[in-house]
Tab-separated table of C-alpha atoms and ligand atoms in Angstrom:
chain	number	residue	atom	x	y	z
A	1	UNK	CA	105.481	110.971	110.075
A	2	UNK	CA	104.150	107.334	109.555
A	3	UNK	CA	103.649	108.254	105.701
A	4	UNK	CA	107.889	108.844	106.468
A	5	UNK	CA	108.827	105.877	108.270
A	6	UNK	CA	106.834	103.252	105.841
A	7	UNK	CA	108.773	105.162	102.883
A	8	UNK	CA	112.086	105.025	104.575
A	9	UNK	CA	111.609	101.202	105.023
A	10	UNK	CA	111.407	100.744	100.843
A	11	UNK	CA	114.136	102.973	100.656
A	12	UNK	CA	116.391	101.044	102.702
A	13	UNK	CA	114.857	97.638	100.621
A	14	UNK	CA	115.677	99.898	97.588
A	15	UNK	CA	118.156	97.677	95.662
A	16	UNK	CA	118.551	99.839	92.605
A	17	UNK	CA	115.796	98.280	90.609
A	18	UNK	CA	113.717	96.375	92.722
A	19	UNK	CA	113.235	95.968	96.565
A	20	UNK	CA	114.040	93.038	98.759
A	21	UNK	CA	111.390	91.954	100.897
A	22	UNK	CA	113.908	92.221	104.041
A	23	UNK	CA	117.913	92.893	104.015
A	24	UNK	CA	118.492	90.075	106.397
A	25	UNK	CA	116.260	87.401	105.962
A	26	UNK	CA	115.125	87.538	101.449
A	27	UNK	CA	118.081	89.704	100.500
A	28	UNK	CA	116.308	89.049	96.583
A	29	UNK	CA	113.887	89.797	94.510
A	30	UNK	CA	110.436	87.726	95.446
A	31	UNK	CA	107.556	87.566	92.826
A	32	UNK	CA	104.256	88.323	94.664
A	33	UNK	CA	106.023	90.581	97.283
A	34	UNK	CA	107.273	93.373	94.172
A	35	UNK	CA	103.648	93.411	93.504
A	36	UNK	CA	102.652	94.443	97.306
A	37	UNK	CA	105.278	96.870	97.360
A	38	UNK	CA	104.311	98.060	94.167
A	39	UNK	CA	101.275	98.748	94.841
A	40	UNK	CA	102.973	100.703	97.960
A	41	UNK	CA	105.536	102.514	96.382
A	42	UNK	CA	103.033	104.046	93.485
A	43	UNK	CA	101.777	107.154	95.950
A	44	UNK	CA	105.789	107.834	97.099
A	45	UNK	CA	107.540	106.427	93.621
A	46	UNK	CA	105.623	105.505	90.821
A	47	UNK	CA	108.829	105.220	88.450
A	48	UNK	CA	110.004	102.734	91.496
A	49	UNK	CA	107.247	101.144	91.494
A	50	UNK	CA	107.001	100.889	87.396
A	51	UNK	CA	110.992	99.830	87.849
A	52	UNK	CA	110.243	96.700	90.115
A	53	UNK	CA	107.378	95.320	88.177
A	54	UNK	CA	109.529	95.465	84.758
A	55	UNK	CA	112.372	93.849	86.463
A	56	UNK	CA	110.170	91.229	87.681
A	57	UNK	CA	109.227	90.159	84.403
A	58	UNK	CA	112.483	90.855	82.685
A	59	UNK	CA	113.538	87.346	84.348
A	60	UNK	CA	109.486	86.159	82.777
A	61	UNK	CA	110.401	82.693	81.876
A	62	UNK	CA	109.776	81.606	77.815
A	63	UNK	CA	107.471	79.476	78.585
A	64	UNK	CA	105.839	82.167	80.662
A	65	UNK	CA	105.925	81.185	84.126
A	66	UNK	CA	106.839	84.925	86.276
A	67	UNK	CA	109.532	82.999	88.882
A	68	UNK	CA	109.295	83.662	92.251
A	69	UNK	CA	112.644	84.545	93.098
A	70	UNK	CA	114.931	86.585	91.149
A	71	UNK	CA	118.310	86.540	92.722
A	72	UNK	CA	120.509	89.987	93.087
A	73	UNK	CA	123.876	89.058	91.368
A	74	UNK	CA	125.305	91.907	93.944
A	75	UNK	CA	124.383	89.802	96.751
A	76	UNK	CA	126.053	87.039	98.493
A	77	UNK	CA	125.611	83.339	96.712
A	78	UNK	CA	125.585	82.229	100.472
A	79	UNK	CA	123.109	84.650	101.921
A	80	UNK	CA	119.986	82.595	100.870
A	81	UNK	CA	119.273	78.874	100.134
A	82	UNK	CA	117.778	77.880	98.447
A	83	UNK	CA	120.083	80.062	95.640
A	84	UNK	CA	121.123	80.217	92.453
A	85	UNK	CA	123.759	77.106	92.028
A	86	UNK	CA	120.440	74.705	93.856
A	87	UNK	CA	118.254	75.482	91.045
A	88	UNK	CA	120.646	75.360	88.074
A	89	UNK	CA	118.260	78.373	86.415
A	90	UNK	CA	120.582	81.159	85.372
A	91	UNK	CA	119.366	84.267	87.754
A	92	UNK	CA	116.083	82.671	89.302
A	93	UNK	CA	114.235	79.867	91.053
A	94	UNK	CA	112.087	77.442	88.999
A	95	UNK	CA	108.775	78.010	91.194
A	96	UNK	CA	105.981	80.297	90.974
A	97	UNK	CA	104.240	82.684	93.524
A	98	UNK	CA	100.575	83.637	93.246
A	99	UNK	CA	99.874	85.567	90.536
A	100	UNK	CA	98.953	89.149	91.975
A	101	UNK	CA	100.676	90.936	89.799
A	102	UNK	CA	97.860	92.586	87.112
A	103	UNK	CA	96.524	94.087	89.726
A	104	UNK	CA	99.595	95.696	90.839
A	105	UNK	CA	100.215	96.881	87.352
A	106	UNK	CA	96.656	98.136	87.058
A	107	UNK	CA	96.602	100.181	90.703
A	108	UNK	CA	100.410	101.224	89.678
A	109	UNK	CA	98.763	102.917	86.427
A	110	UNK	CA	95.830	104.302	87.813
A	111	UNK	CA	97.923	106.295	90.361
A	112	UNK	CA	100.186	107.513	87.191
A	113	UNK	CA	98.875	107.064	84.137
A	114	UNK	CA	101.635	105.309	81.991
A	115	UNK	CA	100.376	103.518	78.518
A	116	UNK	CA	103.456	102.394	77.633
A	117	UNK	CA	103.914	100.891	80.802
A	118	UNK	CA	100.647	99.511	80.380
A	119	UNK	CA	101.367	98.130	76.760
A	120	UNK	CA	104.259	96.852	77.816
A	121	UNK	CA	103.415	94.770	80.461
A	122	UNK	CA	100.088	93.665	79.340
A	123	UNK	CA	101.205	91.158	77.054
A	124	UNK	CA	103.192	89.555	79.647
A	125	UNK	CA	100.760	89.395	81.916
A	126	UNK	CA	99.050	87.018	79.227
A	127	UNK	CA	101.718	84.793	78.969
A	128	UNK	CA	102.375	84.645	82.529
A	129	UNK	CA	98.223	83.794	83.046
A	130	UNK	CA	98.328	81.693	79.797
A	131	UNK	CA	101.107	79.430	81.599
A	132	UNK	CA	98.940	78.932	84.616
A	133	UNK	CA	96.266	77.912	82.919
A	134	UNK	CA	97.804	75.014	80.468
A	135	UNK	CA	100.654	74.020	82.519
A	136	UNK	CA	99.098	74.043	86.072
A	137	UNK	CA	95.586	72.338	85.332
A	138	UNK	CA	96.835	69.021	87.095
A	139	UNK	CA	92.922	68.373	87.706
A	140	UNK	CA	91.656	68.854	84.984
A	141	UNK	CA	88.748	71.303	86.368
A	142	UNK	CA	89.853	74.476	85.068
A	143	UNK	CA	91.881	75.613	88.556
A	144	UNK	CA	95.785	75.973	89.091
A	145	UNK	CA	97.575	73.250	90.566
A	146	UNK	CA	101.172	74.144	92.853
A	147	UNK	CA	103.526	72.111	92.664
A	148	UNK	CA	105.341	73.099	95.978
A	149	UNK	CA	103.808	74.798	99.292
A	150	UNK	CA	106.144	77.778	98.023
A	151	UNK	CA	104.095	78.713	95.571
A	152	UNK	CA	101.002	79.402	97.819
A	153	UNK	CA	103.149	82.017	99.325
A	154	UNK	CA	101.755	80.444	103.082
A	155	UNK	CA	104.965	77.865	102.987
A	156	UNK	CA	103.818	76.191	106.304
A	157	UNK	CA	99.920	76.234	105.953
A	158	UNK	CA	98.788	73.452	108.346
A	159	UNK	CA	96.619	72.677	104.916
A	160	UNK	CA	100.110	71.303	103.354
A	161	UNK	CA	100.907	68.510	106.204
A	162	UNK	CA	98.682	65.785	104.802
A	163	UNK	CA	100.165	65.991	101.020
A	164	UNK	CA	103.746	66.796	102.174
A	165	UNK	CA	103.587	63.873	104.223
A	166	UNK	CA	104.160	61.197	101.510
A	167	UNK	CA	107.432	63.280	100.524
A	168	UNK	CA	110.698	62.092	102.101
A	169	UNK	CA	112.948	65.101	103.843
A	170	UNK	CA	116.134	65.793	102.238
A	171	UNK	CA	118.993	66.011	104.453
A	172	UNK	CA	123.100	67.347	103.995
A	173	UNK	CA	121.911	71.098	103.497
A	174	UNK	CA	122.094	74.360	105.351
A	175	UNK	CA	119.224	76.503	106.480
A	176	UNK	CA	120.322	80.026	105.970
A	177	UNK	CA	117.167	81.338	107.351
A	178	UNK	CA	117.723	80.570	111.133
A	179	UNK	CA	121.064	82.496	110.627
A	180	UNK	CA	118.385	85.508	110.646
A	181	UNK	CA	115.022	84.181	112.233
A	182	UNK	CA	114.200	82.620	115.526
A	183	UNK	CA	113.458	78.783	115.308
A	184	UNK	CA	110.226	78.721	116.820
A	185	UNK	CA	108.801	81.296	114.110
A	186	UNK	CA	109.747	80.025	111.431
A	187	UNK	CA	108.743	76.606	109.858
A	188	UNK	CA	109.961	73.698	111.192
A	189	UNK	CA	113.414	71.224	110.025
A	190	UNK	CA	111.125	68.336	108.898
A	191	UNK	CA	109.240	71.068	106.758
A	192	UNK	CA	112.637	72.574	105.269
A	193	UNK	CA	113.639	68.645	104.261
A	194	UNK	CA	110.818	67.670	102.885
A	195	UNK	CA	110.482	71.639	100.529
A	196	UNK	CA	114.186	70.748	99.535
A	197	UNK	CA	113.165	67.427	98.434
A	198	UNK	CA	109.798	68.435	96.116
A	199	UNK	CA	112.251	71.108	94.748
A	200	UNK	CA	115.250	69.252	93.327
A	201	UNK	CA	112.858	66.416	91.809
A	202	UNK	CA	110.393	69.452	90.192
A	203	UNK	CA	114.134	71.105	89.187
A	204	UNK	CA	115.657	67.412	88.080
A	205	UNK	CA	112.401	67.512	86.148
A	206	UNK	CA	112.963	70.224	83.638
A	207	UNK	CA	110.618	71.994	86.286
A	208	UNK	CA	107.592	70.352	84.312
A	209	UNK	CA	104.580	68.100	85.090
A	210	UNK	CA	103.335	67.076	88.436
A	211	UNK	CA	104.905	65.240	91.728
A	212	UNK	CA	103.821	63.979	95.094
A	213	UNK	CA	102.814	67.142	95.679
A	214	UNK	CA	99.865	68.744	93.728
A	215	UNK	CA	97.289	70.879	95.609
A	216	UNK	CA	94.109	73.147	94.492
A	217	UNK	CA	94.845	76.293	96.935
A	218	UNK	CA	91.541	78.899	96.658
A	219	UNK	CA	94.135	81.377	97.845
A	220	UNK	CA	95.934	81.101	94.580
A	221	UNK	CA	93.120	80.146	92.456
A	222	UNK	CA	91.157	83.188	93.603
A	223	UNK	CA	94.113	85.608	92.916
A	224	UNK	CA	94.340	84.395	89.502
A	225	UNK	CA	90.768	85.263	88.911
A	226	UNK	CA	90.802	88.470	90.178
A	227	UNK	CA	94.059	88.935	88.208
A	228	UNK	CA	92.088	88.389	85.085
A	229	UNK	CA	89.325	90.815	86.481
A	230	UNK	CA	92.587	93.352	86.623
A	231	UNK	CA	93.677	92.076	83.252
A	232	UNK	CA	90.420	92.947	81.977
A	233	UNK	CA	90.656	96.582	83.427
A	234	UNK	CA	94.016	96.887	81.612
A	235	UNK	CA	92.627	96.072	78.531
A	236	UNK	CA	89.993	98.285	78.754
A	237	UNK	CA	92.582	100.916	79.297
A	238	UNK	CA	94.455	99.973	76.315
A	239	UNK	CA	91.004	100.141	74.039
A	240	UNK	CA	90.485	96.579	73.818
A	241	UNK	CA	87.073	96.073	74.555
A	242	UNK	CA	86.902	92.385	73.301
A	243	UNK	CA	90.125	91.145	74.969
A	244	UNK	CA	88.270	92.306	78.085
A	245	UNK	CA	85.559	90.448	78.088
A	246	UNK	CA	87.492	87.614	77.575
A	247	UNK	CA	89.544	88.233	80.687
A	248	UNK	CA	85.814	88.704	82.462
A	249	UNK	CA	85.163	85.490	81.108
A	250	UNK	CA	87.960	83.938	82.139
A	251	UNK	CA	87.624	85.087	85.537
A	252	UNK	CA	84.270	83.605	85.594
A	253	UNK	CA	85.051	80.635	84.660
A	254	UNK	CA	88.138	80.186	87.416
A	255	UNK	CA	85.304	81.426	90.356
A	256	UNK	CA	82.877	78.468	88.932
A	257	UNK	CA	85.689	75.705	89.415
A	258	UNK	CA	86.218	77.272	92.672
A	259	UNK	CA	82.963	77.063	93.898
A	260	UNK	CA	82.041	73.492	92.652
A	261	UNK	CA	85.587	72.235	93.967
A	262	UNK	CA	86.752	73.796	96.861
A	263	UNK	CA	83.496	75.443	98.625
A	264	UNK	CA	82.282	73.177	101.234
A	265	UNK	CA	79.889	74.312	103.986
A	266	UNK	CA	80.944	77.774	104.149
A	267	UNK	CA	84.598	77.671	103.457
A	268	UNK	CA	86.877	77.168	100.273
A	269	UNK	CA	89.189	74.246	100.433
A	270	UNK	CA	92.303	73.381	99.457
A	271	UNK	CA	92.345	70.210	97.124
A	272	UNK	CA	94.618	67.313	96.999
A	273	UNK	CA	94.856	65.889	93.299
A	274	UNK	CA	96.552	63.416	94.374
A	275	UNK	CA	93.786	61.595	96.692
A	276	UNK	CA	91.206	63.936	94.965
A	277	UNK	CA	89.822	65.044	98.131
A	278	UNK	CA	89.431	68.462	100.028
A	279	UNK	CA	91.887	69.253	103.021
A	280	UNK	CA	89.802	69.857	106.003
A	281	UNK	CA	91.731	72.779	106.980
A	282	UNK	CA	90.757	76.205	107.484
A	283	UNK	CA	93.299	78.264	106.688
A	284	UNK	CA	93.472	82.396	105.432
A	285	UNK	CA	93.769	81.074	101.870
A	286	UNK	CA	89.785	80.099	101.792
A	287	UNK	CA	88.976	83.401	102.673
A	288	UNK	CA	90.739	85.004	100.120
A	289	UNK	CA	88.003	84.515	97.227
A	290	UNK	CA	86.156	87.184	99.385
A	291	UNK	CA	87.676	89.407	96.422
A	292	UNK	CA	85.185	88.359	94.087
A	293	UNK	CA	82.777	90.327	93.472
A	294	UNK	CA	80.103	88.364	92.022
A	295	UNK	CA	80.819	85.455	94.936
A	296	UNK	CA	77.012	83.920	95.298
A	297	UNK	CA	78.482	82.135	98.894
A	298	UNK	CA	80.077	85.330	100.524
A	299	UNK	CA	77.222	86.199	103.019
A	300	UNK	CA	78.082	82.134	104.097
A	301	UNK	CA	82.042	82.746	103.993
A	302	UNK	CA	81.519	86.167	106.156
A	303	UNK	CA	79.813	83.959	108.997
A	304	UNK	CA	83.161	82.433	108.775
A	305	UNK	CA	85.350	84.982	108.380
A	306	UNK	CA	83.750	86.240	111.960
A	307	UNK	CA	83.002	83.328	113.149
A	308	UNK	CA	85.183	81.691	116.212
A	309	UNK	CA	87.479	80.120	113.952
A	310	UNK	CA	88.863	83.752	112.579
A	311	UNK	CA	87.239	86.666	114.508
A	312	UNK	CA	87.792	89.282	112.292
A	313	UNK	CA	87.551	92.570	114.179
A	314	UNK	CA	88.111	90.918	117.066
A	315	UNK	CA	91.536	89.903	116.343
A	316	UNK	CA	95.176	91.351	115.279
A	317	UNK	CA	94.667	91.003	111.243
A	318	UNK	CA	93.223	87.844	109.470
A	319	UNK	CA	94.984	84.951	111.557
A	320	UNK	CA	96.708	82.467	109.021
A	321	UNK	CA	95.228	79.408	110.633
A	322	UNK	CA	92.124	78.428	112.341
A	323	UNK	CA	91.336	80.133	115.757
A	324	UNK	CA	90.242	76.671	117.129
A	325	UNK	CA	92.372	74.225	115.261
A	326	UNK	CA	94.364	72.456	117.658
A	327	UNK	CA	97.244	72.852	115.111
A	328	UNK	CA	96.730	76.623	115.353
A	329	UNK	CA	100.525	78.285	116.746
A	330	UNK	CA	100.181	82.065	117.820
A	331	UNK	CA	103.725	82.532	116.336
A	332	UNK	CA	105.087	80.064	113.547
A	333	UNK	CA	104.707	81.819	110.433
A	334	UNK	CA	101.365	80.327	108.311
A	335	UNK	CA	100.369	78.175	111.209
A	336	UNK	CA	98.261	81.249	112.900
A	337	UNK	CA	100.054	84.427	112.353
A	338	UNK	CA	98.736	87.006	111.009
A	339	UNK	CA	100.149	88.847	107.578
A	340	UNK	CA	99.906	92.404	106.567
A	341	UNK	CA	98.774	91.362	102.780
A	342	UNK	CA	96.467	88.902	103.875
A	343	UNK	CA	94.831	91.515	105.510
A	344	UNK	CA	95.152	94.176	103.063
A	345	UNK	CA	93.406	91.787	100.905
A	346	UNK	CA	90.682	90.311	102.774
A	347	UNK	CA	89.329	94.240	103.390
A	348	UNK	CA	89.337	94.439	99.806
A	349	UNK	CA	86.932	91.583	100.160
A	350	UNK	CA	84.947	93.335	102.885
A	351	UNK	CA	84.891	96.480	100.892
A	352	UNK	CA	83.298	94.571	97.718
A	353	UNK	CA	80.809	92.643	99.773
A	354	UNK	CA	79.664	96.124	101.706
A	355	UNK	CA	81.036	95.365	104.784
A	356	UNK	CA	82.302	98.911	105.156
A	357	UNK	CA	82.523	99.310	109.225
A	358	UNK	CA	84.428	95.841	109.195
A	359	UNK	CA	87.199	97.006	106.456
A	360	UNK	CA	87.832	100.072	107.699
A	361	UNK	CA	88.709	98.348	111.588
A	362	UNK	CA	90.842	95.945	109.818
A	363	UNK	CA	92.590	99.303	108.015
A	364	UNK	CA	92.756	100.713	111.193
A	365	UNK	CA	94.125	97.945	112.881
A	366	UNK	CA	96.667	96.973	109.897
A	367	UNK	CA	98.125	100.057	110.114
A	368	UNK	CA	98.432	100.912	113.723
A	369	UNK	CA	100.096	96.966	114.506
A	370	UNK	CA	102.762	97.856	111.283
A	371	UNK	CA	103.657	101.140	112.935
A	372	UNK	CA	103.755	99.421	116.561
A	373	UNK	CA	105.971	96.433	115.348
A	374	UNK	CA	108.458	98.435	112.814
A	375	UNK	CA	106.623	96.736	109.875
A	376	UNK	CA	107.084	92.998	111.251
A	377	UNK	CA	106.508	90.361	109.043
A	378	UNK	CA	104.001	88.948	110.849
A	379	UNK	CA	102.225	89.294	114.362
A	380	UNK	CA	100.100	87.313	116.835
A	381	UNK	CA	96.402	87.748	115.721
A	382	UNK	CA	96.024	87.288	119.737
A	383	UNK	CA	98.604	90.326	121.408
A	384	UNK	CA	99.442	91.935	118.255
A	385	UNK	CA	103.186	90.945	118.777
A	386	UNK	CA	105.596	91.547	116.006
A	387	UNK	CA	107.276	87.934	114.841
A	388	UNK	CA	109.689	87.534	112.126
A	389	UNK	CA	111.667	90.162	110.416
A	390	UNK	CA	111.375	94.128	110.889
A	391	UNK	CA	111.091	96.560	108.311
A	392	UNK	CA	109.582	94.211	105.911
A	393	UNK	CA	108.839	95.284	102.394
A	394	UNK	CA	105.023	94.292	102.173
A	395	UNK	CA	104.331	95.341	105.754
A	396	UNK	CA	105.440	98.852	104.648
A	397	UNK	CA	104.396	99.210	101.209
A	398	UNK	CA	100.729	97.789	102.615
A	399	UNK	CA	101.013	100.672	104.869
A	400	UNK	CA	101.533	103.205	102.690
A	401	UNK	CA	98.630	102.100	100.402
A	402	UNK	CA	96.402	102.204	103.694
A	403	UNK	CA	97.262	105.227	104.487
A	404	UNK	CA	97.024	107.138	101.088
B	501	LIG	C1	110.236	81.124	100.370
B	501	LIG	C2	109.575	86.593	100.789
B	501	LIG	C3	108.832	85.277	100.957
B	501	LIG	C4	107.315	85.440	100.827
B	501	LIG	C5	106.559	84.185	101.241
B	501	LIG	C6	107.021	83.784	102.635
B	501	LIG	C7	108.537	83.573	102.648
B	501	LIG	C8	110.254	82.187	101.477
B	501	LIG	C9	111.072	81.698	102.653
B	501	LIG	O1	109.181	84.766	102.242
B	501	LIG	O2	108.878	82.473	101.812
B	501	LIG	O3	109.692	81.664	99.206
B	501	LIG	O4	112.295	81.636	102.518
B	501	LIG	O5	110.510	81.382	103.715
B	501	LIG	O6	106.359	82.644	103.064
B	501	LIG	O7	105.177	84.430	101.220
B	501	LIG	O8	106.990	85.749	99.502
B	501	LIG	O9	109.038	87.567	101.634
């Protein structure tokens, strides 16, 4: 019966080839949400799920960047903005999404075993690292930069407001996303000005090098290593012992910059290369490195994780924002919310770090506020109330893999 409903949700995202995170509000393709409902759709579809990640990088860019939106050409022009005609890129945006994707490609494989799927993808999942790693290192310290809040996937993170602050809002455009979403869940005008700003200057660009807004995120710093720990698992599949220990290496290497940049007193940081310093924010992206393995500082970033400014198993899900903050909001999207990936990935985290009683609450928990809200988007991490769309392709697909 759940196993049912959390299918019939993709099915009705179901767009032929891939699956739209929601039919009202991102009637597209998005880059990091295929991979969540990949990893979903492999115990219902697995040829779906195959489909969606090949689509996904059939729009790969040369230069290897995976972009995060790939527009329907079935769809509306009007349904979205930003769309097609703002960023002058044939079928896609210009921006990135973090970079969960080997993982989805490995889990997607494992469930079916598919070498030519594998083969296929596996150089592209090279490319798409490779392009992180020499066009993103604004820092020079061996992390990604973004180059738009966007691309952390957590478009509102109270971590964002000091660096967006020294970009000025554009004005003269129309918000398609209130059309479907209530106001006070969803980020604010002044945010929405300033993103279209940072977006036509990275897109009048040549969407290269590095604006007023360039940021060290441990959220998407620690997906890309545990993408190359996936990477390496692929290659291991594909009898390339060598290429795997480079990925391990790799991997290594991205954890290291992590930990000497970001970790400060028991949290990981966002960084501001711009002003070179740490944003004193907590936010759901520092725990997100819990899905190292080999993390020396998790015992330290557990005592956060259940400390008073998170309360895991004490809470709906893994809050977005600081319990405590004062800029901590209950309902607006990455301000406090909290999101059924972020959880699905943070017990992940517990799981590698032992903390087996803890994950399988948060399961629990995931799975029973999904079914509760019709897959919601997002929910207080304080009543469990659904915010945001319904029947939302992550929610679902998250589900599913929860439940399998
Ligand atoms: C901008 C699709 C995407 C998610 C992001 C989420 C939201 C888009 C928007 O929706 O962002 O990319 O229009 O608000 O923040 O994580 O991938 O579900």
């Amino acid at each position: 019966m759940d196993v049912t409903r959390a299918t019939a949700v993709l099915d009705g995202n179901w767009l032929g080839s891939s699956t739209v995170p929601s039919r009202s509000l991102y009637p597209h393709q998005w880059s990091w949400d295929s991979a969540f409902i990949a990893i979903g759709l492999r115990h219902r579809a697995p040829a779906r799920a195959r489909r969606e990640l090949l689509t996904l990088f059939s729009a790969q860019w040369r230069d290897g960047r995976v972009p995060h939106i790939l527009f329907d050409p079935g769809t509306p022009a009007d349904a979205y903005f930003p769309g097609p005609s703002f960023w002058r890129a044939g079928r896609t945006s210009g921006l990135v999404q973090p970079p969960v994707h080997a993982r989805a490609v490995l889990a997607v494989h494992r469930t079916e075993p598919d070498r030519t799927f594998l083969a296929t993808l596996y150089p592209k999942l090279r490319a798409w690292h490779e392009y992180l790693r020499t066009h993103r290192d604004a820092g020079g310290r061996g992390l990604v930069a973004i180059v738009h809040p966007w691309e952390s996937g957590m478009d509102n993170s109270p971590a964002w407001d000091g660096p967006l602050a020294r970009v000025t809002p554009s004005t003269g455009f129309v918000r398609r996303d209130l059309d479907h979403g209530a106001a006070a869940d969803r980020p604010s005008d002044d945010d929405y000005g300033r993103y279209v700003r940072l977006a036509s200057d990275y897109r009048d660009r040549g969407y290269t090098g590095f604006g007023e807004f360039v940021v060290e995120d441990p959220g998407f710093n620690a997906l890309l290593a545990d993408a190359e720990l996936a990477l390496a698992g692929i290659a291991d599949e594909l009898g390339l012992p060598a290429a795997a220990a480079t990925h391990r290496e790799s991997a290594a290497r991205v954890a290291k910059a992590m930990q000497e940049t970001l970790w400060d007193d028991g949290f990981f940081f966002a960084r501001d290369v711009r002003t070179g310093r740490r944003v004193p924010e907590y936010t759901c992206a520092g725990l997100l490195p819990l899905l190292l393995p080999d993390l020396a500082v998790a015992p330290a970033l557990l005592a956060t994780a259940t400390g008073p400014r998170f309360r895991l198993g004490h809470v709906h899900g893994v809050p977005s924002h600081d319990l405590t903050a004062p800029a901590f909001d209950p309902g607006r999207y990455w301000r406090g919310p909290s999101w059924a990936n972020v959880g699905w990935l943070v017990r992940q985290g517990l799981l590698h770090h032992g903390e087996h009683t803890l994950a399988e609450h948060l399961r629990a928990d995931l799975v029973e506020t999904a079914l509760r809200t019709d897959f919601a988007e997002y929910v207080d991490p304080l009543t469990g109330a659904g915010h945001g769309a319904r029947s939302f392709g992550w929610t679902a697909a998250l589900t599913l893999d929860l439940l399998a």
